[in-house]
XYZ file of C-alpha atoms in Angstrom:
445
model
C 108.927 128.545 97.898
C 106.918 125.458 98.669
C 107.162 122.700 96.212
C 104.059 121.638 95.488
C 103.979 119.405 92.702
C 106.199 118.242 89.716
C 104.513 118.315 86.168
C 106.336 116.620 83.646
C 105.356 118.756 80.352
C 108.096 118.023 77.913
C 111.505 116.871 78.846
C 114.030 114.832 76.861
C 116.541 112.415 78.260
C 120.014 114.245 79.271
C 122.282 111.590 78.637
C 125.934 112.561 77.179
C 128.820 115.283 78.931
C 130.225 118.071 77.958
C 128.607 121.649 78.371
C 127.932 124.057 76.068
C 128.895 127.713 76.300
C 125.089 129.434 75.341
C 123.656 132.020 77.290
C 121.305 130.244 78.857
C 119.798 133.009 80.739
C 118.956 135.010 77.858
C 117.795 132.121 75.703
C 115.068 131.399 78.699
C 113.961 134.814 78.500
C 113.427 135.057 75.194
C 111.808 131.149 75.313
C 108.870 132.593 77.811
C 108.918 135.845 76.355
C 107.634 134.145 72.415
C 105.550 131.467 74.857
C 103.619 134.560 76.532
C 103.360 136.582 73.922
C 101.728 133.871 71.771
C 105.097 133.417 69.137
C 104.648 129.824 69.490
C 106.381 128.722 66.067
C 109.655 130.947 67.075
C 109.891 128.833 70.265
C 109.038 125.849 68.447
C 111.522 126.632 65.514
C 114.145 127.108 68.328
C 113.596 123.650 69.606
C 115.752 120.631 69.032
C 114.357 117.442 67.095
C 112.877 115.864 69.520
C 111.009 118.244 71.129
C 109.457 119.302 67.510
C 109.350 115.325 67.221
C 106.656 114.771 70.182
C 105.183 118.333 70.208
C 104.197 117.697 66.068
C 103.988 121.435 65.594
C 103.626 124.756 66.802
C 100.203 124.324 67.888
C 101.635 121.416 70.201
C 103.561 124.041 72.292
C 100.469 126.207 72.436
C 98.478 123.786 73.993
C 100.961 122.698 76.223
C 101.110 126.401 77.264
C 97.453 127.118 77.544
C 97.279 124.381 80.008
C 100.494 125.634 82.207
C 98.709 128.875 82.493
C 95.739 127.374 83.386
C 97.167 125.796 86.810
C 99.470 129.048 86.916
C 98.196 132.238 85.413
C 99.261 134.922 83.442
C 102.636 134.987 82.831
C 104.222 138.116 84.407
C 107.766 138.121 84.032
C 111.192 136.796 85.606
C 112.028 137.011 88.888
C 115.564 135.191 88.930
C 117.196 132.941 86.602
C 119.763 130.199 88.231
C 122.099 127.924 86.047
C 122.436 124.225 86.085
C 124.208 121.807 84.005
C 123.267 118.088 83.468
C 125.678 116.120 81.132
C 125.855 118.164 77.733
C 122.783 120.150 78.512
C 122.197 122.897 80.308
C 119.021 123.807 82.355
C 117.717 127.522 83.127
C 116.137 127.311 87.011
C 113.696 130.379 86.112
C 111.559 131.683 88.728
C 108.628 133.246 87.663
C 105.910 135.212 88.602
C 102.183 134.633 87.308
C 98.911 136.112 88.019
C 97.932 133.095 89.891
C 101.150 131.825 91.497
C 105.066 132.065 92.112
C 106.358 129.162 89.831
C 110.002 127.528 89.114
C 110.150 126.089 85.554
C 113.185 124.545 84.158
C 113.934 125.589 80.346
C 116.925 122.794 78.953
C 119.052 123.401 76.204
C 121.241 121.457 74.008
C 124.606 122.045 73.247
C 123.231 124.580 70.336
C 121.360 126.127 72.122
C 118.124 124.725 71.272
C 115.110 124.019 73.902
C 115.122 120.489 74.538
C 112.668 120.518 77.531
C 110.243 122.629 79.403
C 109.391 121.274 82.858
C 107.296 122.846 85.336
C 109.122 122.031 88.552
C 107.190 123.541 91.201
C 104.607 126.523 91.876
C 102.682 127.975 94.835
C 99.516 129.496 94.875
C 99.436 133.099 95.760
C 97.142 135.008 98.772
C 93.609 133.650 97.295
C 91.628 134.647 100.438
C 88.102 136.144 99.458
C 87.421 139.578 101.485
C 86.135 139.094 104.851
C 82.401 138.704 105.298
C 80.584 141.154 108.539
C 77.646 138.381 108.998
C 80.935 134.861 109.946
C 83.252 134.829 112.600
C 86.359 133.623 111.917
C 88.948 132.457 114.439
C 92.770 131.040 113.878
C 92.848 127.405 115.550
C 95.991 125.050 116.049
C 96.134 121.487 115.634
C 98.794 119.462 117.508
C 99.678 123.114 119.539
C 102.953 122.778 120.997
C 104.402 120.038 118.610
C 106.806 119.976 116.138
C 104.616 119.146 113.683
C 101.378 121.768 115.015
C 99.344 122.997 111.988
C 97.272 125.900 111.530
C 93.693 126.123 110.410
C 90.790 128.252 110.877
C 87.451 127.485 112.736
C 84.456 129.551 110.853
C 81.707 130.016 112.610
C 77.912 131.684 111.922
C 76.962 134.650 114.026
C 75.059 133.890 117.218
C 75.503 131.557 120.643
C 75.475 128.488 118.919
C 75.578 125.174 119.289
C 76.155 124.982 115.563
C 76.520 121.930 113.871
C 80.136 121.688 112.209
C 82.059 120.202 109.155
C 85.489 119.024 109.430
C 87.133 119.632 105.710
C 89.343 117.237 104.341
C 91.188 118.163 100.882
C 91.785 115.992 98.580
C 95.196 114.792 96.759
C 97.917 117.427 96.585
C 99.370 119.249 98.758
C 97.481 122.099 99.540
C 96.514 124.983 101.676
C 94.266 125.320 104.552
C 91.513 126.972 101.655
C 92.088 123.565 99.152
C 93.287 126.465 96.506
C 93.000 125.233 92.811
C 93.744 127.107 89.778
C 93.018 129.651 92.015
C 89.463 129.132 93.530
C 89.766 129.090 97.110
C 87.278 125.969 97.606
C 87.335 125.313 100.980
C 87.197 128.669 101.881
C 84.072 129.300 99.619
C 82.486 126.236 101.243
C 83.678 127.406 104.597
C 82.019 131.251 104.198
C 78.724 130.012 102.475
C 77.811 127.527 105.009
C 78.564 129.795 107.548
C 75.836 132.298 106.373
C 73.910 129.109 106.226
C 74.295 128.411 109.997
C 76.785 125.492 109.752
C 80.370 125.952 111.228
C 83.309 124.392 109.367
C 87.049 124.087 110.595
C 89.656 123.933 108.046
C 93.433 123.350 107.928
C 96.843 123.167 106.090
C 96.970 119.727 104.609
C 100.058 118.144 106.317
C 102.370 117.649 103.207
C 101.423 121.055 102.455
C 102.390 122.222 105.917
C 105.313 120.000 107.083
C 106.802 119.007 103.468
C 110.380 120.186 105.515
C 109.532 117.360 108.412
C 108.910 114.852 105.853
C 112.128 115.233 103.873
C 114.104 115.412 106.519
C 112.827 112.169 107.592
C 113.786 109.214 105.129
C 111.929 106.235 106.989
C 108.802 108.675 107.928
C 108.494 109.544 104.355
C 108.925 105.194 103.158
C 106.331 104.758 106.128
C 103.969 107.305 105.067
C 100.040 106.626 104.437
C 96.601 108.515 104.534
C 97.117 108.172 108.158
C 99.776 110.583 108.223
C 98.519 112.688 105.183
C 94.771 113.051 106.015
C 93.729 110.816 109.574
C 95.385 112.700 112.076
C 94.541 115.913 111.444
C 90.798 115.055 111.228
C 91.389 113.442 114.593
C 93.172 116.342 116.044
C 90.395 118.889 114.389
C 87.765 116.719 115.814
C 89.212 116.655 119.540
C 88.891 120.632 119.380
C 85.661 120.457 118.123
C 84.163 118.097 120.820
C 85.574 120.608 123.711
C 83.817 123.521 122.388
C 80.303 124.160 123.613
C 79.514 126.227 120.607
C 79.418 123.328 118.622
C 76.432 120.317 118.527
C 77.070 117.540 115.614
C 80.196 116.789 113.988
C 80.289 115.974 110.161
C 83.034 114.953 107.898
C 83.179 116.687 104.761
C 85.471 115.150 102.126
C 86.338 116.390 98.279
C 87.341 114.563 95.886
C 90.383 111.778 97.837
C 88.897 113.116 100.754
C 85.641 112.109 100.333
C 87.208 108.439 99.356
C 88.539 108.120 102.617
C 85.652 110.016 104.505
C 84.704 106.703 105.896
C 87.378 105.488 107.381
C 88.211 108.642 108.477
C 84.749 108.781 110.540
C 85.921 105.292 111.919
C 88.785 106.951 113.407
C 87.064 109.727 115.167
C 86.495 109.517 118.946
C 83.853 111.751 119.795
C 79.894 111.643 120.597
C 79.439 114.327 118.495
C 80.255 112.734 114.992
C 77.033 112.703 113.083
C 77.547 111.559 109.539
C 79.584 112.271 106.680
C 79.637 114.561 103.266
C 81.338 112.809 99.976
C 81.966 115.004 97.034
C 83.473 114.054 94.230
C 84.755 110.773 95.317
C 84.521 107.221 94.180
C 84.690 104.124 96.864
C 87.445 102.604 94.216
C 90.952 102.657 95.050
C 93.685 105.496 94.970
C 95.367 102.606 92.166
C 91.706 102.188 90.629
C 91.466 105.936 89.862
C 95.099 106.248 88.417
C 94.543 103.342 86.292
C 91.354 105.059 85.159
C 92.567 108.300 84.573
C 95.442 106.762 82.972
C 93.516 104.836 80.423
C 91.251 108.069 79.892
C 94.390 110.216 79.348
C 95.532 107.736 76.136
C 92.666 109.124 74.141
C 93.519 111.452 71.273
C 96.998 109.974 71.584
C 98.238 108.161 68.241
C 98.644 104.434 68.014
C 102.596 104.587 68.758
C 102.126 106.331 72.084
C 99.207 104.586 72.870
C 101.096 101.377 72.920
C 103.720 102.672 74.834
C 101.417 103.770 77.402
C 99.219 100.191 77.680
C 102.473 98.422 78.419
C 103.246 100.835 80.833
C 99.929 100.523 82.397
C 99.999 96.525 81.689
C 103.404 96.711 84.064
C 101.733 98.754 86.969
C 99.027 96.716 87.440
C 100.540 93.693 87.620
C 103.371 95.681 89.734
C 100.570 96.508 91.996
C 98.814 92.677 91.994
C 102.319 91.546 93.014
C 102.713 93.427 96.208
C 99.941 91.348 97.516
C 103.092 88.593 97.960
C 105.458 91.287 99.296
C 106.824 92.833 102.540
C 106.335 95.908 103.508
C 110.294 97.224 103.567
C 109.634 95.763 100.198
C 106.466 97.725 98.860
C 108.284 100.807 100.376
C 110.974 100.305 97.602
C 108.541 100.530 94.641
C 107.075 103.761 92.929
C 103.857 103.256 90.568
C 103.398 106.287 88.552
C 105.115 108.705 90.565
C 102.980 107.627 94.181
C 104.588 104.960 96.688
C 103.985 101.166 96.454
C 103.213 101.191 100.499
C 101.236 103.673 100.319
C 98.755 102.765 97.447
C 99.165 99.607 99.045
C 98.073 99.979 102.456
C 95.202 102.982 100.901
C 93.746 99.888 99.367
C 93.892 97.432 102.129
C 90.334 99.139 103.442
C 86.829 99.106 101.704
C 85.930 102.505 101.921
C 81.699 101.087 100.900
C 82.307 98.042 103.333
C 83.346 100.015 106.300
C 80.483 103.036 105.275
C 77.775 99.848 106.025
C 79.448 98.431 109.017
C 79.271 102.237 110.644
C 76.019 102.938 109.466
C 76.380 106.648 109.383
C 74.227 108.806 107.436
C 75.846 110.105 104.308
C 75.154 112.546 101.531
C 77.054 111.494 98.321
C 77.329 114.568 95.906
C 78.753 114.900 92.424
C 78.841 117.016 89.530
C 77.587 115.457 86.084
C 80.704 117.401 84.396
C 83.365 115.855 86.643
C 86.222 114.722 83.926
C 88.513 113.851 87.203
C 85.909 111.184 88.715
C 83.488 110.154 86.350
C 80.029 109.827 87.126
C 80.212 106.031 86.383
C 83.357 105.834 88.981
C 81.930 108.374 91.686
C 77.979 108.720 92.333
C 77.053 105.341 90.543
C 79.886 103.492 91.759
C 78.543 104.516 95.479
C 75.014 103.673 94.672
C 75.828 99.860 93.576
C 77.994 99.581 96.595
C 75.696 101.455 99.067
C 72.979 99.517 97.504
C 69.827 98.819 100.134
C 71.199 101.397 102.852
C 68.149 103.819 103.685
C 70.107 106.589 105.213
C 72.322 108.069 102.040
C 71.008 110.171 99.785
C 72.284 111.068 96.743
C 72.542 114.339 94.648
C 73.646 114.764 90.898
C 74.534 118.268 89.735
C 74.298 118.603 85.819
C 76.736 121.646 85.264
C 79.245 121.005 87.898
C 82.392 120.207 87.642
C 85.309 118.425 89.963
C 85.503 121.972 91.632
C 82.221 122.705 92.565
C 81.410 125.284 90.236
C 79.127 125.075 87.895
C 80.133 125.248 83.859
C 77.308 126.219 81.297
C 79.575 124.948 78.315
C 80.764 121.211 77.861
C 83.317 119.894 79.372
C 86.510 119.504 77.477
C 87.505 116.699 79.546
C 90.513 118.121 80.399
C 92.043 120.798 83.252
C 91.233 123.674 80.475
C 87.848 123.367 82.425
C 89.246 125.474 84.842
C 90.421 127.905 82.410
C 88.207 130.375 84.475
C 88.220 128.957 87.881
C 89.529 131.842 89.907
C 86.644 134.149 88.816
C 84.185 131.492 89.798
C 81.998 130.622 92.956
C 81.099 126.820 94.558
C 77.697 125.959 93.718
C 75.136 127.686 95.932
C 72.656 124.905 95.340
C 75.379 122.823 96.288
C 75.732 124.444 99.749
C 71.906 124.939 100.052
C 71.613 120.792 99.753
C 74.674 120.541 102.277
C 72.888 122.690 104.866
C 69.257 121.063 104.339
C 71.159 117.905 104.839
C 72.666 118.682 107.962
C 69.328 119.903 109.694
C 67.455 117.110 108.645
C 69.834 114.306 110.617
């Protein structure tokens, strides 16, 4: 199983030895077992202090469960329980399967045998792919063929001769699949089918930490080295060097969501081909990567009490001026420091370009699009953020969405400002006025 990302939800410091002599296997089934079947207060009265402590009550562990099966699904039952011990705990490595993904969460235990953490270690989407479609072609495509590191992708294209114009998709932060699958909408592949019937090709492809995660931690100094050149640059470039060999296709376009819209400019400074034509930001902000986790940060503190609120200032207070300091630093140096889980070089280096500066030095025409119920990038931090920076350019035009959300879908109901948004999202569809603006766009450049 791919790891694909580590969500802290509750865990409590394992310090101590000693093990305890529970059966940890059983207690983990019967932990997920009250969790699905909505017993939260028996799994909270089987809890130690300080999980009870920071959850407050039972309602605590339901909402931390309503979000988990949010990002994974259903819960449908155990596929293999391993055992672990970590000083006088004891952790059950339970694989599981959900409606929406295969998922490995660890379940601690004291030496009582009462839950002291829940930790959702990693999870992979399952098959999302929407049924084929008669009026799109569809054709498997290689990047960096031959290579250790060659990635696959998939070149959609509208019925006919052609030349099409095409967008290259770039995901953004994560790593994900060629189809940018979240909570189980298959984005990219949406976007990907709908402007196809539109008359615009598209060429998609694994994200590289999604498809080489096995090069990269095999590779120490790669890995300290790493930037958005490795993660999103050279893939664009190698999509775009198929693209400009293939008669069937006319003007290039980047299309960028969410980080990949932040970087869409520099990324269309990189590309070395006649055809490039302009570039498509969703859901992005010109700030930083640090910018947006500082923001997101500070938005996440809300509803917290004054205790934990404190806590998580300081914490913040330290990162930022962790972050000003590496102005004065080497780069072996940045390498060694970690700001909220993401690498010191690499937010580093990320921020060492001016994604707005560089868009007015190309000059390319740009459609900035965002959805007015966007809790991830704000409207303030995204679509006005671009305007005051883009300010006096005549060739971006701008489109607001007022139900749409961070995944492209629109949402009739407020937005709850957090990822229960997407309570729904795999039963939803990317806006089709969306894709009707994308494809106006593209014809009228």
């Amino acid at each position: 199983m791919k790891k694909i990302l580590a969500v802290l939800i509750l865990l409590a410091m394992l310090p101590g030895c000693g093990l305890s002599e529970i059966n940890v296997e059983r207690q983990a089934e019967q932990i997920l077992t009250w969790l699905a079947d909505g017993e939260f207060q028996s799994a909270y009265d089987a809890s130690d202090e300080n999980m009870q402590a920071a959850l407050v009550n039972a309602d605590g562990l339901k909402a931390t469960w309503d979000q988990l099966s949010v990002i994974l699904g259903d819960y449908q039952g155990i596929a293999d329980i391993a055992r672990q011990a970590q000083g006088e705990y004891e952790i059950a490595v339970v694989t599981c399967d959900f409606s929406l993904t295969e998922s490995v969460l660890y379940v601690v235990f004291d030496a009582k045998g009462a839950m002291a953490g829940l930790q959702l270690a990693s999870y992979e989407y399952k098959q999302t792919d929407k049924p084929a479609m008669d009026d799109i072609i569809e054709e498997e495509i290689l990047l960096r063929a031959g290579s250790a590191d060659e990635t696959k992708g998939m070149l959609t294209l509208p019925e006919g001769d052609g030349p099409f114009p095409c967008v290259i998709l770039v995901q953004g932060t994560g790593a994900t699949d060629m189809n940018e699958t979240a909570y189980g909408l298959p984005l990219f592949q949406e976007i990907s089918h709908g402007l196809a019937q539109r008359g615009v090709a598209s060429i998609r492809y694994d994200k590289y930490t999604y498809a080489h995660e096995d090069l990269l931690t095999q590779d120490a100094e790669a890995l300290r080295r790493f930037t958005v050149y490795e993660e999103y640059i050279q893939d664009a470039q190698a999509a775009c060097a198929l693209l400009d060999g293939d008669k069937r296709i006319s003007e290039i376009f980047v299309l960028g969501h969410s980080a990949g819209a932040m970087l869409t400019p520099r990324i269309l400074s990189m590309l070395d081909s006649e055809k490039v034509a302009g570039g498509i930001l969703i859901a992005g902000t010109p700030k930083t990567l640090m910018d947006v986790i500082v923001r997101q940060y500070q938005d996440s503190m809300a509803g917290t009490d004054e205790e934990t609120a404190e806590k998580m200032r300081q914490e913040l207070q330290i990162a930022q001026e962790t972050f000003s300091a590496m102005e004065q630093m080497t780069d072996e140096q940045r390498m060694d420091l970690n700001i909220f889980g993401a690498s010191g070089y690499y937010l580093y280096e990320e921020a060492s370009v001016d994604a707005a500066a560089l868009a007015r030095e190309q000059g390319y025409p740009l459609l900035i699009a965002q959805g007015a119920k966007d809790f991830q990038v704000p409207v303030d931090m995204g679509m006005d953020a671009w305007r005051d920076a883009l300010s006096g350019m005549n060739n971006v035009e701008y489109k607001l969405y007022a139900n749409m959300n961070h995944l492209l879908y629109d949402m009739e109901v407020d937005s709850t400002g957090t990822i229960m948004d997407y309570e729904n999202a795999a039963e939803q569809h990317v806006s089709s006025t969306l894709l009707d603006d994308i494809k106006a766009w593209i014809c009228a450049q």
